[in-house]
Tab-separated table of C-alpha atoms in Angstrom:
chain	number	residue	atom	x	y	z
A	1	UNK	CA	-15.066	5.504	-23.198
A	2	UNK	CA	-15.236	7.359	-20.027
A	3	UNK	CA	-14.108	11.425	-19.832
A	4	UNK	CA	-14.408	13.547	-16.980
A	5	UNK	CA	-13.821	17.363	-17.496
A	6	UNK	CA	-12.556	20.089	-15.421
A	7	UNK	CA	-12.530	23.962	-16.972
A	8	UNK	CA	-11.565	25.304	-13.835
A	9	UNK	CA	-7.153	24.656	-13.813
A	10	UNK	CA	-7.051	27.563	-10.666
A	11	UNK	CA	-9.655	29.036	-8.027
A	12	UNK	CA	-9.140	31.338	-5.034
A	13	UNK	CA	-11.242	31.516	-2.190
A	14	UNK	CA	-11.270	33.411	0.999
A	15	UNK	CA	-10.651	31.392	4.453
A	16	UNK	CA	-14.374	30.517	5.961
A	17	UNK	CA	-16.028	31.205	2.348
A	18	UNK	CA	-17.748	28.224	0.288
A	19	UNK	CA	-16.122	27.232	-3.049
A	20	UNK	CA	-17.978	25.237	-5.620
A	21	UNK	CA	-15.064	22.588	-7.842
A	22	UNK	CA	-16.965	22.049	-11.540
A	23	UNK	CA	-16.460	18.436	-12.906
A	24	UNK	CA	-18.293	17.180	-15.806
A	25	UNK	CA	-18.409	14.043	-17.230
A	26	UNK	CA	-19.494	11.723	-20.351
A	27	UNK	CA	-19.888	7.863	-20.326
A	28	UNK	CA	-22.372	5.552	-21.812
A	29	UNK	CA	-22.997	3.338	-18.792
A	30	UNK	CA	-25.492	3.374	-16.572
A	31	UNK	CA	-23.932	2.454	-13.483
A	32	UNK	CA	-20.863	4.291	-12.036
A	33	UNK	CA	-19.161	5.834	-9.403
A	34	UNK	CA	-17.994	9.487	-9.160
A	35	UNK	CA	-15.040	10.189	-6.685
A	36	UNK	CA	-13.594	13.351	-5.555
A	37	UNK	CA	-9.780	13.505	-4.534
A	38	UNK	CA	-7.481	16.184	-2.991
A	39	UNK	CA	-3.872	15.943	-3.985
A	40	UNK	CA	-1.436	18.018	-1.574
A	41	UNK	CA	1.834	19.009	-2.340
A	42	UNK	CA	3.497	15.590	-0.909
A	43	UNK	CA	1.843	14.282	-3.851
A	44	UNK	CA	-0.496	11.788	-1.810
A	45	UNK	CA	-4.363	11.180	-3.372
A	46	UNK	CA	-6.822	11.459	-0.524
A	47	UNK	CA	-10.110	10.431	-1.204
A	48	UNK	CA	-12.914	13.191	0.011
A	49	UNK	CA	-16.406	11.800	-1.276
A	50	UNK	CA	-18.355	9.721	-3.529
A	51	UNK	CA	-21.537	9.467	-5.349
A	52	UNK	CA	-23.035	6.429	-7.005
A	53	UNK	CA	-25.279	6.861	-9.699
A	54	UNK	CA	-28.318	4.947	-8.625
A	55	UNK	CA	-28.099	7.254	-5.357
A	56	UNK	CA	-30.846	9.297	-4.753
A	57	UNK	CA	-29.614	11.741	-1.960
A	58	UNK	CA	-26.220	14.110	-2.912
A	59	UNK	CA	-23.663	12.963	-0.923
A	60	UNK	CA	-21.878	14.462	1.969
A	61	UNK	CA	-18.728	13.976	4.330
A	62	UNK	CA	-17.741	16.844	6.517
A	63	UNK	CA	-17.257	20.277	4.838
A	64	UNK	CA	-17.374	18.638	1.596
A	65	UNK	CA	-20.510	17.890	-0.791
A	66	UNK	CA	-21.345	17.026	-4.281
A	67	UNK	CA	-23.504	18.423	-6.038
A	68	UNK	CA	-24.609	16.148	-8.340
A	69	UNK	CA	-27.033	16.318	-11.236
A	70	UNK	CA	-27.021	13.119	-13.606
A	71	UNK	CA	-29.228	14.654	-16.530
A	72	UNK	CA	-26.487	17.453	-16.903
A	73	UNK	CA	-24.031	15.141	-16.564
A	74	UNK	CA	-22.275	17.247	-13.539
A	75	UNK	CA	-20.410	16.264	-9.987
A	76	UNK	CA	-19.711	19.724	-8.548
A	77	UNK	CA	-17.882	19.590	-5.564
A	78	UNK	CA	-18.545	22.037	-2.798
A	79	UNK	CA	-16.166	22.815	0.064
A	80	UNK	CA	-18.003	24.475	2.702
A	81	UNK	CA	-15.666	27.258	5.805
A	82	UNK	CA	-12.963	27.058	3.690
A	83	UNK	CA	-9.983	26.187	5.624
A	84	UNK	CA	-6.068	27.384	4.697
A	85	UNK	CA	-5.020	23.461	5.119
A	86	UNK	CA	-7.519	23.072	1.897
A	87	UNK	CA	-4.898	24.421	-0.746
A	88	UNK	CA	-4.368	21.883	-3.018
A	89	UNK	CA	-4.930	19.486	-6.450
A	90	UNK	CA	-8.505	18.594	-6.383
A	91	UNK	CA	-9.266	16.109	-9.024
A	92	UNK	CA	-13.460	14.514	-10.326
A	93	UNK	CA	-12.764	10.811	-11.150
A	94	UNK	CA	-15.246	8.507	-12.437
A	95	UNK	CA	-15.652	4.439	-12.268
A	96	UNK	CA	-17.783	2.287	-14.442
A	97	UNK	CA	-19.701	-0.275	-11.866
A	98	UNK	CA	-18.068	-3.665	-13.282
A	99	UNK	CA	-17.242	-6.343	-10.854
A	100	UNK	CA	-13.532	-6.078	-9.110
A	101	UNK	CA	-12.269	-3.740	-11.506
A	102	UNK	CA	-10.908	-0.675	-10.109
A	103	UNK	CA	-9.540	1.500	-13.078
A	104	UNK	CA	-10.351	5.395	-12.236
A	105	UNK	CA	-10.778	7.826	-15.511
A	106	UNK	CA	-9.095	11.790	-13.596
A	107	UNK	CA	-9.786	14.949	-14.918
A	108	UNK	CA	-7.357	17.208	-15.273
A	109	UNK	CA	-7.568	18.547	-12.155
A	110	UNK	CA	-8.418	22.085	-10.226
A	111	UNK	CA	-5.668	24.236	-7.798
A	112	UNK	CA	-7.091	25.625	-5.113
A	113	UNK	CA	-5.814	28.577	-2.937
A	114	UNK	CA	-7.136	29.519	0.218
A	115	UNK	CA	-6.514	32.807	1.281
A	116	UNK	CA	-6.243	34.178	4.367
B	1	UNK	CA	-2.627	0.376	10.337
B	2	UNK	CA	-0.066	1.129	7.645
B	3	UNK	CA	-1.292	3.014	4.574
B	4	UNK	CA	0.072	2.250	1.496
B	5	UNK	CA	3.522	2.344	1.009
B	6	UNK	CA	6.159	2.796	-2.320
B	7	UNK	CA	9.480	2.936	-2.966
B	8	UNK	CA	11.987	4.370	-3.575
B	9	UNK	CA	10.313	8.038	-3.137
B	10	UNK	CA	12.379	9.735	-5.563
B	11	UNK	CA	14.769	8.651	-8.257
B	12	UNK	CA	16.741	9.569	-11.329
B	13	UNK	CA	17.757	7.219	-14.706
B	14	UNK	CA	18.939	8.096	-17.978
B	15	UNK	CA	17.489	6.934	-21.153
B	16	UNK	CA	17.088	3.440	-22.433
B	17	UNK	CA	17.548	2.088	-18.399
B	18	UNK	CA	15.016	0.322	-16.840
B	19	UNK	CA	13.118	0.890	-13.424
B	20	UNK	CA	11.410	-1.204	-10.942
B	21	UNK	CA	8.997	0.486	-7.971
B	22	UNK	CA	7.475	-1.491	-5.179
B	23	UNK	CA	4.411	-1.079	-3.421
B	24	UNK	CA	2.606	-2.748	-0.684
B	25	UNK	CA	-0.759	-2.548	0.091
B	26	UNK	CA	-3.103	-1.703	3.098
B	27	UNK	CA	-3.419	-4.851	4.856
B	28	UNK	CA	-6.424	-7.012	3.978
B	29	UNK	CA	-6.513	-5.441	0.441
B	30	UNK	CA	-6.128	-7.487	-2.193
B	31	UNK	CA	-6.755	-5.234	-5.261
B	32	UNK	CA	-3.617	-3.052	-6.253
B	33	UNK	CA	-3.460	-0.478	-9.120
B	34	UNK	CA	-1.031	1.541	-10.749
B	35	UNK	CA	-1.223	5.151	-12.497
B	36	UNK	CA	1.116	7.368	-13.790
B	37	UNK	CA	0.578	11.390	-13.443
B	38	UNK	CA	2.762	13.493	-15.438
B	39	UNK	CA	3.363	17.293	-14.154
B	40	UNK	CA	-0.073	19.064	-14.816
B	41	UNK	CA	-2.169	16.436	-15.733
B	42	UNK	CA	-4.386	13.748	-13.710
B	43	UNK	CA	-3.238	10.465	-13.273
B	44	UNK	CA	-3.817	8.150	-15.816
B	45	UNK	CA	-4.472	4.318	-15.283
B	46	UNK	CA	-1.576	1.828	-16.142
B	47	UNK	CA	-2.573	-1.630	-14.643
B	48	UNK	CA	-4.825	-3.172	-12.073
B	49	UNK	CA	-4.047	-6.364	-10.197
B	50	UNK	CA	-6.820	-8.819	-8.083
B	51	UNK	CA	-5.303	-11.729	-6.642
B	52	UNK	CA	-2.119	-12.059	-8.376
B	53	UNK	CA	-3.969	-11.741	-11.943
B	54	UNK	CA	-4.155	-8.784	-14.226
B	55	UNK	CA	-7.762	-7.158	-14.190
B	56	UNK	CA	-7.033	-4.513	-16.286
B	57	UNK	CA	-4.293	-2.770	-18.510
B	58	UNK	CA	-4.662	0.778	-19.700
B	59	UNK	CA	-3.258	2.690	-22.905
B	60	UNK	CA	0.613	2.009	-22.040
B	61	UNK	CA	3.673	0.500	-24.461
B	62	UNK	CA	4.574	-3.196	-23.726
B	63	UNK	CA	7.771	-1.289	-21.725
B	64	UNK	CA	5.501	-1.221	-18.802
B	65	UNK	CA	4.654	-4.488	-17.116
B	66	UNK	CA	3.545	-5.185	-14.142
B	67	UNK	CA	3.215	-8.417	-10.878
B	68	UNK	CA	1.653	-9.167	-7.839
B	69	UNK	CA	3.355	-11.306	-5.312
B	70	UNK	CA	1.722	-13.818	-3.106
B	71	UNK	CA	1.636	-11.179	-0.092
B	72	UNK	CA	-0.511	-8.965	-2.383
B	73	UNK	CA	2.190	-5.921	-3.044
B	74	UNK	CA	3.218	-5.167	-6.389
B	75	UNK	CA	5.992	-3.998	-8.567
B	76	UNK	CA	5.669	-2.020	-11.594
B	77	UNK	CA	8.714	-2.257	-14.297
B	78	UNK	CA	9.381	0.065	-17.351
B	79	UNK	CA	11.937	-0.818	-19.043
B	80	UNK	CA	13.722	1.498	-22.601
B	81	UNK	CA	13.124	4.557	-20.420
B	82	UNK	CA	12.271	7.650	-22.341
B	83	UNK	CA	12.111	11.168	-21.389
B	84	UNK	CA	8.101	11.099	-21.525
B	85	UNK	CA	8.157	8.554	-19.037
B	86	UNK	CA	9.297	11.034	-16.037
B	87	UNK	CA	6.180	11.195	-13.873
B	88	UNK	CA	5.014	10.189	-10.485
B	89	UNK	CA	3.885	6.806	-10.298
B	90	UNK	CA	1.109	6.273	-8.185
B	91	UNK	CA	0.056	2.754	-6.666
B	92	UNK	CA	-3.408	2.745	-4.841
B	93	UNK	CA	-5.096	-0.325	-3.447
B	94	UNK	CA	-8.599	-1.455	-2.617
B	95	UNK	CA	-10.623	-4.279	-1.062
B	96	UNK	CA	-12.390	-5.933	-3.084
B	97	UNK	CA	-15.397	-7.374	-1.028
B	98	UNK	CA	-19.476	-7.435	-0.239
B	99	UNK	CA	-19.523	-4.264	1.782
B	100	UNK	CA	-17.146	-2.810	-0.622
B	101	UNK	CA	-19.661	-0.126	-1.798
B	102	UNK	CA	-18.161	3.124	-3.534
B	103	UNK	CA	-14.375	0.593	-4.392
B	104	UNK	CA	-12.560	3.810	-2.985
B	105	UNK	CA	-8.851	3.509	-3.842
B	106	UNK	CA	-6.293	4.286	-1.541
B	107	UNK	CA	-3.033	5.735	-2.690
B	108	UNK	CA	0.548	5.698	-1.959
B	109	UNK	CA	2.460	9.006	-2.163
B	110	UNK	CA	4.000	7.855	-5.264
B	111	UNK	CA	7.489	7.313	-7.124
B	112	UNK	CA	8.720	10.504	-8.547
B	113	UNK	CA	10.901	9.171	-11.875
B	114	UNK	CA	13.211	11.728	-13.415
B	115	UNK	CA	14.308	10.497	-16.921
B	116	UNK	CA	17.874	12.360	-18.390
């Protein structure tokens, strides 16, 4: 079974700083697929990045990257110039590898509130 | 292009009724999945259709089931409503294909089910 953990339920950070999401997670395969999401108000998932686990370089799109270190068992996300329009749900998914299936295990999710 | 779109946005039942919510895909994708995110929580899967066949069922009563049509969009029924059930439904799809690297999801805004 696949678990993703996230201790952090609320963070603040100051417009233009950097904020670092924690996201942990436990499976016994050795292919998957980590996924960050931000979840606004409207209730809308919007998918921000993604690491595979066979990928060698951490992944970045934008102001976002992911930290990612697979002996720890961590996919930290990192929002760099942090930006008022960046309040929201953020939520560390995970995917097993496995032909067509699609099926996403969420953590519990992190609020975050950018302050101006 | 069209995102993915559900319906009806919001609505409201009493217990024991039964619900049916429609989605429809991005164009081209053939993979649709449904999760259900109760207030506070991540989302949590439900089902996943490929091609009109169920891939994949998560942890949910027999209430819930689940079709795709021919067109490739989806309805997702519950019927024997309970008050746990109140949630926002989210439907997400994905293609399903060779360059299909990271199988990112794409999701609706969601149905938002009140249960009396």
């Amino acid at each position: 079974a696949q678990k993703i953990t996230q201790t952090q339920p609320g963070m603040f950070v100051q417009e233009k700083e950097a904020v670092t999401l924690d996201c942990t997670y436990d499976t016994s395969d050795q292919s998957y697929g980590l996924f960050w999401y931000k979840q606004p108000s409207s209730g809308e998932m919007i998918f921000l990045i993604y690491q595979g686990s066979y990928d060698e370089q951490n992944a970045t799109e934008g102001r976002y990257s992911l930290n990612f270190q697979k002996a720890r068992k961590s996919a930290n996300l990192v929002i760099s110039a942090s930006q008022l329009g960046d309040s929201a749900m953020y939520f560390c998914a995970m995917r097993a590898a496995s032909g067509s299936a699609r099926q996403l295990t969420f953590g519990s999710g992190t609020q975050l509130t950018v302050l101006p | 292009d069209a995102g993915v779109t559900q319906s009806p946005t919001h609505l409201i039942k009493t217990r024991g009724q039964q619900v049916t919510l429609r989605c429809s895909p991005i164009s081209g994708h053939k993979s649709v999945s449904w999760y259900q995110q109760v207030l506070g929580q991540g989302p949590q899967f439900i089902f996943q259709y490929y091609e009109k066949e169920e891939r994949g069922r998560g942890n949910f009563p027999d209430r819930f089931s689940a079709r795709q049509f021919p067109n490739y969009s989806s309805e997702l029924n519950v019927n024997a409503l309970l008050l746990g059930d109140s949630a926002l439904y989210l439907c997400a799809s994905s293609f399903v294909g060779g360059q299909d690297r990271t199988g990112e999801l794409f999701f609706g805004e969601g149905s938002r089910l009140t249960v009396l």
